[in-house]
Tab-separated table of N, CA, C and O in Angstrom:
chain	number	residue	atom	x	y	z
A	723	VAL	N	-11.279	12.758	-5.333
A	723	VAL	CA	-11.375	11.347	-5.624
A	723	VAL	C	-12.806	10.986	-5.999
A	723	VAL	O	-13.036	10.200	-6.913
A	724	SER	N	-13.769	11.576	-5.305
A	724	SER	CA	-15.170	11.246	-5.616
A	724	SER	C	-15.562	11.725	-7.012
A	724	SER	O	-16.459	11.160	-7.637
A	725	ALA	N	-14.877	12.742	-7.530
A	725	ALA	CA	-15.153	13.184	-8.903
A	725	ALA	C	-14.779	12.083	-9.896
A	725	ALA	O	-15.420	11.948	-10.944
A	726	CYS	N	-13.786	11.290	-9.560
A	726	CYS	CA	-13.396	10.166	-10.431
A	726	CYS	C	-14.511	9.134	-10.503
A	726	CYS	O	-14.710	8.503	-11.536
A	727	GLU	N	-15.232	8.959	-9.403
A	727	GLU	CA	-16.356	8.024	-9.389
A	727	GLU	C	-17.427	8.478	-10.371
A	727	GLU	O	-17.905	7.702	-11.188
A	728	LYS	N	-17.762	9.749	-10.315
A	728	LYS	CA	-18.800	10.281	-11.197
A	728	LYS	C	-18.401	10.150	-12.668
A	728	LYS	O	-19.234	9.944	-13.530
A	729	GLY	N	-17.103	10.242	-12.935
A	729	GLY	CA	-16.615	10.115	-14.301
A	729	GLY	C	-16.214	8.698	-14.669
A	729	GLY	O	-15.799	8.447	-15.793
A	730	GLY	N	-16.316	7.772	-13.698
A	730	GLY	CA	-15.951	6.390	-13.957
A	730	GLY	C	-14.476	6.189	-14.250
A	730	GLY	O	-14.103	5.308	-15.006
A	731	GLN	N	-13.638	7.000	-13.635
A	731	GLN	CA	-12.202	6.961	-13.934
A	731	GLN	C	-11.411	6.428	-12.738
A	731	GLN	O	-10.710	7.158	-12.053
A	732	TRP	N	-11.495	5.111	-12.516
A	732	TRP	CA	-10.792	4.517	-11.385
A	732	TRP	C	-9.285	4.668	-11.524
A	732	TRP	O	-8.587	4.832	-10.520
A	733	ASP	N	-8.773	4.637	-12.753
A	733	ASP	CA	-7.325	4.774	-12.950
A	733	ASP	C	-6.841	6.160	-12.520
A	733	ASP	O	-5.742	6.316	-11.984
A	734	GLN	N	-7.663	7.170	-12.732
A	734	GLN	CA	-7.326	8.529	-12.284
A	734	GLN	C	-7.347	8.602	-10.755
A	734	GLN	O	-6.527	9.296	-10.159
A	735	ALA	N	-8.259	7.868	-10.130
A	735	ALA	CA	-8.316	7.829	-8.665
A	735	ALA	C	-7.019	7.246	-8.101
A	735	ALA	O	-6.497	7.736	-7.096
A	736	VAL	N	-6.489	6.221	-8.746
A	736	VAL	CA	-5.211	5.634	-8.324
A	736	VAL	C	-4.115	6.685	-8.393
A	736	VAL	O	-3.325	6.848	-7.453
A	737	ARG	N	-4.062	7.406	-9.505
A	737	ARG	CA	-3.035	8.454	-9.653
A	737	ARG	C	-3.174	9.532	-8.581
A	737	ARG	O	-2.174	10.011	-8.034
A	738	LEU	N	-4.401	9.911	-8.270
A	738	LEU	CA	-4.617	10.925	-7.229
A	738	LEU	C	-4.129	10.436	-5.869
A	738	LEU	O	-3.480	11.192	-5.135
A	739	LEU	N	-4.412	9.188	-5.539
A	739	LEU	CA	-3.950	8.651	-4.260
A	739	LEU	C	-2.422	8.624	-4.192
A	739	LEU	O	-1.839	8.984	-3.171
A	740	VAL	N	-1.793	8.221	-5.278
A	740	VAL	CA	-0.330	8.203	-5.333
A	740	VAL	C	0.212	9.620	-5.165
A	740	VAL	O	1.149	9.854	-4.386
A	741	ASP	N	-0.381	10.566	-5.871
A	741	ASP	CA	0.056	11.966	-5.759
A	741	ASP	C	-0.133	12.500	-4.347
A	741	ASP	O	0.728	13.228	-3.830
A	742	MET	N	-1.251	12.153	-3.719
A	742	MET	CA	-1.518	12.618	-2.355
A	742	MET	C	-0.474	12.055	-1.383
A	742	MET	O	0.036	12.776	-0.522
A	743	ARG	N	-0.158	10.782	-1.546
A	743	ARG	CA	0.859	10.171	-0.679
A	743	ARG	C	2.215	10.834	-0.908
A	743	ARG	O	2.942	11.105	0.055
A	744	SER	N	2.555	11.078	-2.165
A	744	SER	CA	3.847	11.707	-2.492
A	744	SER	C	3.956	13.095	-1.892
A	744	SER	O	5.042	13.531	-1.513
A	745	ALA	N	2.824	13.787	-1.819
A	745	ALA	CA	2.797	15.140	-1.253
A	745	ALA	C	2.627	15.114	0.273
A	745	ALA	O	2.464	16.159	0.896
A	746	HIS	N	2.647	13.897	0.851
A	746	HIS	CA	2.511	13.711	2.300
A	746	HIS	C	1.174	14.239	2.831
A	746	HIS	O	1.110	14.763	3.940
A	747	VAL	N	0.146	14.102	2.014
A	747	VAL	CA	-1.201	14.458	2.450
A	747	VAL	C	-1.743	13.288	3.261
A	747	VAL	O	-1.680	12.135	2.815
A	748	ALA	N	-2.251	13.575	4.439
A	748	ALA	CA	-2.812	12.520	5.287
A	748	ALA	C	-4.135	12.046	4.684
A	748	ALA	O	-5.025	12.850	4.423
A	749	LEU	N	-4.219	10.750	4.443
A	749	LEU	CA	-5.446	10.176	3.902
A	749	LEU	C	-6.316	9.695	5.056
A	749	LEU	O	-5.828	9.023	5.963
A	750	HIS	N	-7.579	10.045	5.005
A	750	HIS	CA	-8.520	9.701	6.070
A	750	HIS	C	-9.594	8.771	5.536
A	750	HIS	O	-9.654	8.490	4.338
A	751	THR	N	-10.453	8.330	6.426
A	751	THR	CA	-11.515	7.390	6.074
A	751	THR	C	-12.350	7.893	4.903
A	751	THR	O	-12.648	7.135	3.976
A	752	ILE	N	-12.696	9.155	4.897
A	752	ILE	CA	-13.548	9.704	3.834
A	752	ILE	C	-12.858	9.598	2.475
A	752	ILE	O	-13.480	9.214	1.482
A	753	THR	N	-11.574	9.908	2.425
A	753	THR	CA	-10.825	9.815	1.171
A	753	THR	C	-10.748	8.374	0.696
A	753	THR	O	-10.996	8.075	-0.480
A	754	TYR	N	-10.406	7.488	1.614
A	754	TYR	CA	-10.328	6.069	1.256
A	754	TYR	C	-11.689	5.536	0.810
A	754	TYR	O	-11.775	4.780	-0.154
A	755	ASN	N	-12.747	5.915	1.517
A	755	ASN	CA	-14.082	5.442	1.140
A	755	ASN	C	-14.436	5.871	-0.280
A	755	ASN	O	-14.981	5.082	-1.056
A	756	ALA	N	-14.127	7.100	-0.611
A	756	ALA	CA	-14.393	7.579	-1.975
A	756	ALA	C	-13.643	6.731	-2.991
A	756	ALA	O	-14.186	6.356	-4.034
A	757	ALA	N	-12.395	6.395	-2.676
A	757	ALA	CA	-11.598	5.580	-3.595
A	757	ALA	C	-12.150	4.160	-3.697
A	757	ALA	O	-12.232	3.598	-4.798
A	758	VAL	N	-12.543	3.567	-2.565
A	758	VAL	CA	-13.107	2.214	-2.594
A	758	VAL	C	-14.378	2.195	-3.436
A	758	VAL	O	-14.602	1.271	-4.226
A	759	ILE	N	-15.192	3.235	-3.325
A	759	ILE	CA	-16.424	3.328	-4.128
A	759	ILE	C	-16.080	3.438	-5.614
A	759	ILE	O	-16.736	2.827	-6.458
A	760	VAL	N	-15.052	4.214	-5.951
A	760	VAL	CA	-14.614	4.315	-7.350
A	760	VAL	C	-14.232	2.934	-7.872
A	760	VAL	O	-14.621	2.537	-8.970
A	761	PHE	N	-13.474	2.175	-7.076
A	761	PHE	CA	-13.048	0.840	-7.494
A	761	PHE	C	-14.234	-0.114	-7.581
A	761	PHE	O	-14.276	-0.972	-8.466
A	762	GLU	N	-15.174	0.037	-6.678
A	762	GLU	CA	-16.396	-0.778	-6.742
A	762	GLU	C	-17.116	-0.536	-8.067
A	762	GLU	O	-17.427	-1.468	-8.801
A	763	LYS	N	-17.348	0.722	-8.385
A	763	LYS	CA	-18.071	1.076	-9.613
A	763	LYS	C	-17.292	0.677	-10.863
A	763	LYS	O	-17.877	0.355	-11.886
A	764	GLY	N	-15.958	0.686	-10.752
A	764	GLY	CA	-15.118	0.345	-11.893
A	764	GLY	C	-14.807	-1.139	-12.007
A	764	GLY	O	-14.042	-1.544	-12.877
A	765	GLY	N	-15.380	-1.942	-11.106
A	765	GLY	CA	-15.146	-3.378	-11.159
A	765	GLY	C	-13.745	-3.793	-10.746
A	765	GLY	O	-13.266	-4.858	-11.127
A	766	GLN	N	-13.094	-2.972	-9.958
A	766	GLN	CA	-11.717	-3.226	-9.532
A	766	GLN	C	-11.686	-3.732	-8.089
A	766	GLN	O	-11.188	-3.083	-7.179
A	767	TRP	N	-12.245	-4.933	-7.877
A	767	TRP	CA	-12.343	-5.479	-6.520
A	767	TRP	C	-10.973	-5.636	-5.865
A	767	TRP	O	-10.833	-5.410	-4.659
A	768	ASP	N	-9.960	-6.004	-6.641
A	768	ASP	CA	-8.636	-6.204	-6.067
A	768	ASP	C	-8.037	-4.889	-5.562
A	768	ASP	O	-7.385	-4.849	-4.513
A	769	GLN	N	-8.300	-3.797	-6.277
A	769	GLN	CA	-7.834	-2.474	-5.823
A	769	GLN	C	-8.572	-2.064	-4.544
A	769	GLN	O	-7.974	-1.480	-3.638
A	770	ALA	N	-9.860	-2.370	-4.483
A	770	ALA	CA	-10.643	-2.048	-3.286
A	770	ALA	C	-10.079	-2.783	-2.072
A	770	ALA	O	-9.912	-2.185	-0.996
A	771	LEU	N	-9.760	-4.066	-2.239
A	771	LEU	CA	-9.199	-4.842	-1.126
A	771	LEU	C	-7.819	-4.334	-0.729
A	771	LEU	O	-7.482	-4.308	0.456
A	772	ARG	N	-7.038	-3.913	-1.712
A	772	ARG	CA	-5.720	-3.365	-1.417
A	772	ARG	C	-5.846	-2.137	-0.515
A	772	ARG	O	-5.065	-1.953	0.424
A	773	LEU	N	-6.852	-1.317	-0.789
A	773	LEU	CA	-7.050	-0.128	0.047
A	773	LEU	C	-7.477	-0.497	1.463
A	773	LEU	O	-7.080	0.164	2.423
A	774	LEU	N	-8.282	-1.544	1.625
A	774	LEU	CA	-8.662	-1.981	2.963
A	774	LEU	C	-7.437	-2.391	3.769
A	774	LEU	O	-7.305	-2.026	4.940
A	775	VAL	N	-6.533	-3.122	3.125
A	775	VAL	CA	-5.292	-3.530	3.792
A	775	VAL	C	-4.468	-2.293	4.153
A	775	VAL	O	-3.938	-2.184	5.259
A	776	GLU	N	-4.385	-1.367	3.216
A	776	GLU	CA	-3.624	-0.136	3.458
A	776	GLU	C	-4.229	0.657	4.618
A	776	GLU	O	-3.501	1.188	5.459
A	777	MET	N	-5.546	0.722	4.661
A	777	MET	CA	-6.209	1.430	5.754
A	777	MET	C	-5.888	0.783	7.089
A	777	MET	O	-5.552	1.472	8.057
A	778	SER	N	-5.997	-0.532	7.147
A	778	SER	CA	-5.724	-1.255	8.392
A	778	SER	C	-4.292	-1.070	8.842
A	778	SER	O	-4.027	-0.791	10.011
A	779	SER	N	-3.355	-1.194	7.912
A	779	SER	CA	-1.944	-1.067	8.283
A	779	SER	C	-1.579	0.371	8.638
A	779	SER	O	-0.635	0.601	9.392
A	780	GLY	N	-2.334	1.333	8.121
A	780	GLY	CA	-2.086	2.739	8.431
A	780	GLY	C	-2.930	3.264	9.569
A	780	GLY	O	-2.951	4.462	9.853
A	781	HIS	N	-3.638	2.357	10.240
A	781	HIS	CA	-4.481	2.706	11.381
A	781	HIS	C	-5.561	3.733	11.026
A	781	HIS	O	-5.858	4.631	11.794
A	782	VAL	N	-6.117	3.575	9.823
A	782	VAL	CA	-7.231	4.412	9.387
A	782	VAL	C	-8.501	3.607	9.621
A	782	VAL	O	-8.570	2.419	9.264
A	783	GLU	N	-9.490	4.226	10.230
A	783	GLU	CA	-10.726	3.531	10.583
A	783	GLU	C	-11.486	3.059	9.351
A	783	GLU	O	-11.731	3.831	8.425
A	784	LEU	N	-11.854	1.788	9.353
A	784	LEU	CA	-12.745	1.231	8.343
A	784	LEU	C	-14.152	1.298	8.912
A	784	LEU	O	-14.374	0.900	10.055
A	785	ASP	N	-15.089	1.824	8.144
A	785	ASP	CA	-16.455	1.919	8.635
A	785	ASP	C	-17.385	1.072	7.757
A	785	ASP	O	-16.938	0.361	6.865
A	786	THR	N	-18.678	1.154	8.033
A	786	THR	CA	-19.628	0.322	7.284
A	786	THR	C	-19.638	0.677	5.803
A	786	THR	O	-19.828	-0.200	4.961
A	787	LEU	N	-19.410	1.933	5.457
A	787	LEU	CA	-19.355	2.331	4.047
A	787	LEU	C	-18.152	1.688	3.363
A	787	LEU	O	-18.258	1.191	2.237
A	788	THR	N	-17.018	1.671	4.055
A	788	THR	CA	-15.812	1.042	3.510
A	788	THR	C	-16.100	-0.419	3.182
A	788	THR	O	-15.838	-0.886	2.065
A	789	TYR	N	-16.623	-1.120	4.172
A	789	TYR	CA	-16.899	-2.545	3.984
A	789	TYR	C	-17.974	-2.785	2.934
A	789	TYR	O	-17.841	-3.685	2.103
A	790	SER	N	-19.028	-2.006	2.963
A	790	SER	CA	-20.118	-2.202	1.995
A	790	SER	C	-19.629	-2.052	0.565
A	790	SER	O	-19.957	-2.868	-0.305
A	791	ALA	N	-18.842	-1.024	0.313
A	791	ALA	CA	-18.322	-0.806	-1.039
A	791	ALA	C	-17.376	-1.935	-1.444
A	791	ALA	O	-17.421	-2.420	-2.583
A	792	ALA	N	-16.526	-2.376	-0.523
A	792	ALA	CA	-15.591	-3.464	-0.834
A	792	ALA	C	-16.346	-4.777	-1.059
A	792	ALA	O	-16.008	-5.541	-1.978
A	793	ILE	N	-17.355	-5.039	-0.256
A	793	ILE	CA	-18.176	-6.245	-0.425
A	793	ILE	C	-18.868	-6.215	-1.784
A	793	ILE	O	-18.864	-7.210	-2.519
A	794	ASN	N	-19.433	-5.082	-2.135
A	794	ASN	CA	-20.090	-4.945	-3.444
A	794	ASN	C	-19.100	-5.124	-4.586
A	794	ASN	O	-19.419	-5.750	-5.603
A	795	ALA	N	-17.894	-4.577	-4.425
A	795	ALA	CA	-16.867	-4.725	-5.462
A	795	ALA	C	-16.518	-6.195	-5.660
A	795	ALA	O	-16.399	-6.663	-6.800
A	796	CYS	N	-16.364	-6.926	-4.560
A	796	CYS	CA	-16.049	-8.358	-4.651
A	796	CYS	C	-17.197	-9.132	-5.292
A	796	CYS	O	-16.965	-9.999	-6.146
A	797	GLU	N	-18.403	-8.814	-4.900
A	797	GLU	CA	-19.565	-9.512	-5.455
A	797	GLU	C	-19.667	-9.272	-6.957
A	797	GLU	O	-19.862	-10.206	-7.728
A	798	LYS	N	-19.474	-8.020	-7.379
A	798	LYS	CA	-19.520	-7.690	-8.808
A	798	LYS	C	-18.398	-8.376	-9.584
A	798	LYS	O	-18.565	-8.694	-10.753
A	799	GLY	N	-17.277	-8.603	-8.916
A	799	GLY	CA	-16.145	-9.257	-9.556
A	799	GLY	C	-16.192	-10.773	-9.479
A	799	GLY	O	-15.244	-11.447	-9.859
A	800	GLY	N	-17.300	-11.306	-8.949
A	800	GLY	CA	-17.442	-12.749	-8.849
A	800	GLY	C	-16.649	-13.364	-7.706
A	800	GLY	O	-16.475	-14.579	-7.649
A	801	GLU	N	-16.188	-12.543	-6.797
A	801	GLU	CA	-15.388	-13.003	-5.655
A	801	GLU	C	-16.291	-13.136	-4.423
A	801	GLU	O	-16.132	-12.451	-3.427
A	802	ARG	N	-17.241	-14.049	-4.518
A	802	ARG	CA	-18.236	-14.193	-3.450
A	802	ARG	C	-17.627	-14.655	-2.131
A	802	ARG	O	-18.052	-14.216	-1.062
A	803	ALA	N	-16.640	-15.546	-2.189
A	803	ALA	CA	-15.998	-16.002	-0.953
A	803	ALA	C	-15.320	-14.837	-0.239
A	803	ALA	O	-15.412	-14.708	0.990
A	804	GLN	N	-14.658	-13.981	-0.995
A	804	GLN	CA	-14.011	-12.808	-0.397
A	804	GLN	C	-15.051	-11.854	0.166
A	804	GLN	O	-14.860	-11.273	1.226
A	805	ALA	N	-16.169	-11.691	-0.540
A	805	ALA	CA	-17.248	-10.833	-0.051
A	805	ALA	C	-17.783	-11.352	1.279
A	805	ALA	O	-18.016	-10.574	2.212
A	806	LEU	N	-17.962	-12.663	1.394
A	806	LEU	CA	-18.445	-13.253	2.646
A	806	LEU	C	-17.438	-13.066	3.776
A	806	LEU	O	-17.819	-12.782	4.912
A	807	THR	N	-16.162	-13.199	3.458
A	807	THR	CA	-15.122	-12.978	4.461
A	807	THR	C	-15.195	-11.552	4.994
A	807	THR	O	-15.118	-11.318	6.204
A	808	LEU	N	-15.358	-10.591	4.096
A	808	LEU	CA	-15.472	-9.184	4.513
A	808	LEU	C	-16.729	-8.948	5.337
A	808	LEU	O	-16.711	-8.186	6.305
A	809	LEU	N	-17.810	-9.601	4.968
A	809	LEU	CA	-19.067	-9.452	5.710
A	809	LEU	C	-18.903	-9.956	7.142
A	809	LEU	O	-19.337	-9.295	8.095
A	810	VAL	N	-18.246	-11.090	7.298
A	810	VAL	CA	-17.984	-11.630	8.637
A	810	VAL	C	-17.080	-10.685	9.421
A	810	VAL	O	-17.326	-10.395	10.593
A	811	GLU	N	-16.032	-10.196	8.767
A	811	GLU	CA	-15.107	-9.263	9.424
A	811	GLU	C	-15.830	-7.992	9.854
A	811	GLU	O	-15.628	-7.501	10.966
A	812	MET	N	-16.692	-7.465	8.988
A	812	MET	CA	-17.440	-6.259	9.325
A	812	MET	C	-18.348	-6.525	10.528
A	812	MET	O	-18.430	-5.710	11.445
A	813	GLY	N	-19.004	-7.674	10.542
A	813	GLY	CA	-19.867	-8.025	11.671
A	813	GLY	C	-19.100	-8.123	12.969
A	813	GLY	O	-19.548	-7.650	14.014
A	814	TRP	N	-17.895	-8.707	12.887
A	814	TRP	CA	-17.064	-8.832	14.074
A	814	TRP	C	-16.670	-7.456	14.600
A	814	TRP	O	-16.730	-7.193	15.794
A	815	LEU	N	-16.260	-6.555	13.694
A	815	LEU	CA	-15.865	-5.205	14.114
A	815	LEU	C	-17.021	-4.439	14.730
A	815	LEU	O	-16.878	-3.761	15.730
A	816	LEU	N	-18.195	-4.554	14.115
A	816	LEU	CA	-19.376	-3.870	14.654
A	816	LEU	C	-19.736	-4.402	16.035
A	816	LEU	O	-20.132	-3.647	16.925
A	817	GLU	N	-19.556	-5.703	16.215
A	817	GLU	CA	-19.814	-6.305	17.522
A	817	GLU	C	-18.835	-5.775	18.557
A	817	GLU	O	-19.217	-5.473	19.692
A	818	GLN	N	-17.554	-5.618	18.179
A	818	GLN	CA	-16.539	-5.095	19.094
A	818	GLN	C	-16.831	-3.650	19.478
A	818	GLN	O	-16.624	-3.263	20.628
A	819	ILE	N	-17.317	-2.883	18.534
A	819	ILE	CA	-17.623	-1.474	18.789
A	819	ILE	C	-18.785	-1.332	19.772
A	819	ILE	O	-18.769	-0.495	20.657
A	820	SER	N	-19.791	-2.187	19.610
A	820	SER	CA	-20.985	-2.074	20.441
A	820	SER	C	-20.798	-2.675	21.833
A	820	SER	O	-21.631	-2.490	22.703
A	821	THR	N	-19.681	-3.355	22.057
A	821	THR	CA	-19.446	-3.993	23.350
A	821	THR	C	-18.806	-3.043	24.320
A	821	THR	O	-18.084	-2.196	24.076
């Protein structure tokens, strides 16, 4: 998936994720983070947010890299309100972890 980022091929990253799911490959935080970064670089903020929802519903850990890439994707896409929402959510999660 990270190779798609280097080539700027977010659409190929989508196909890889679909293929991985079809093959019942377990997707982990690292795989999702690579995909979120691809979507960030490709200006696909909505795809990045979709992956965050998928991660949460699949009980996959979201980390600071996940949030940072999604926040950047939203900011680049002009979705500043969504970026702020993610920033608040990330802060809340970090606070819960440190408690």
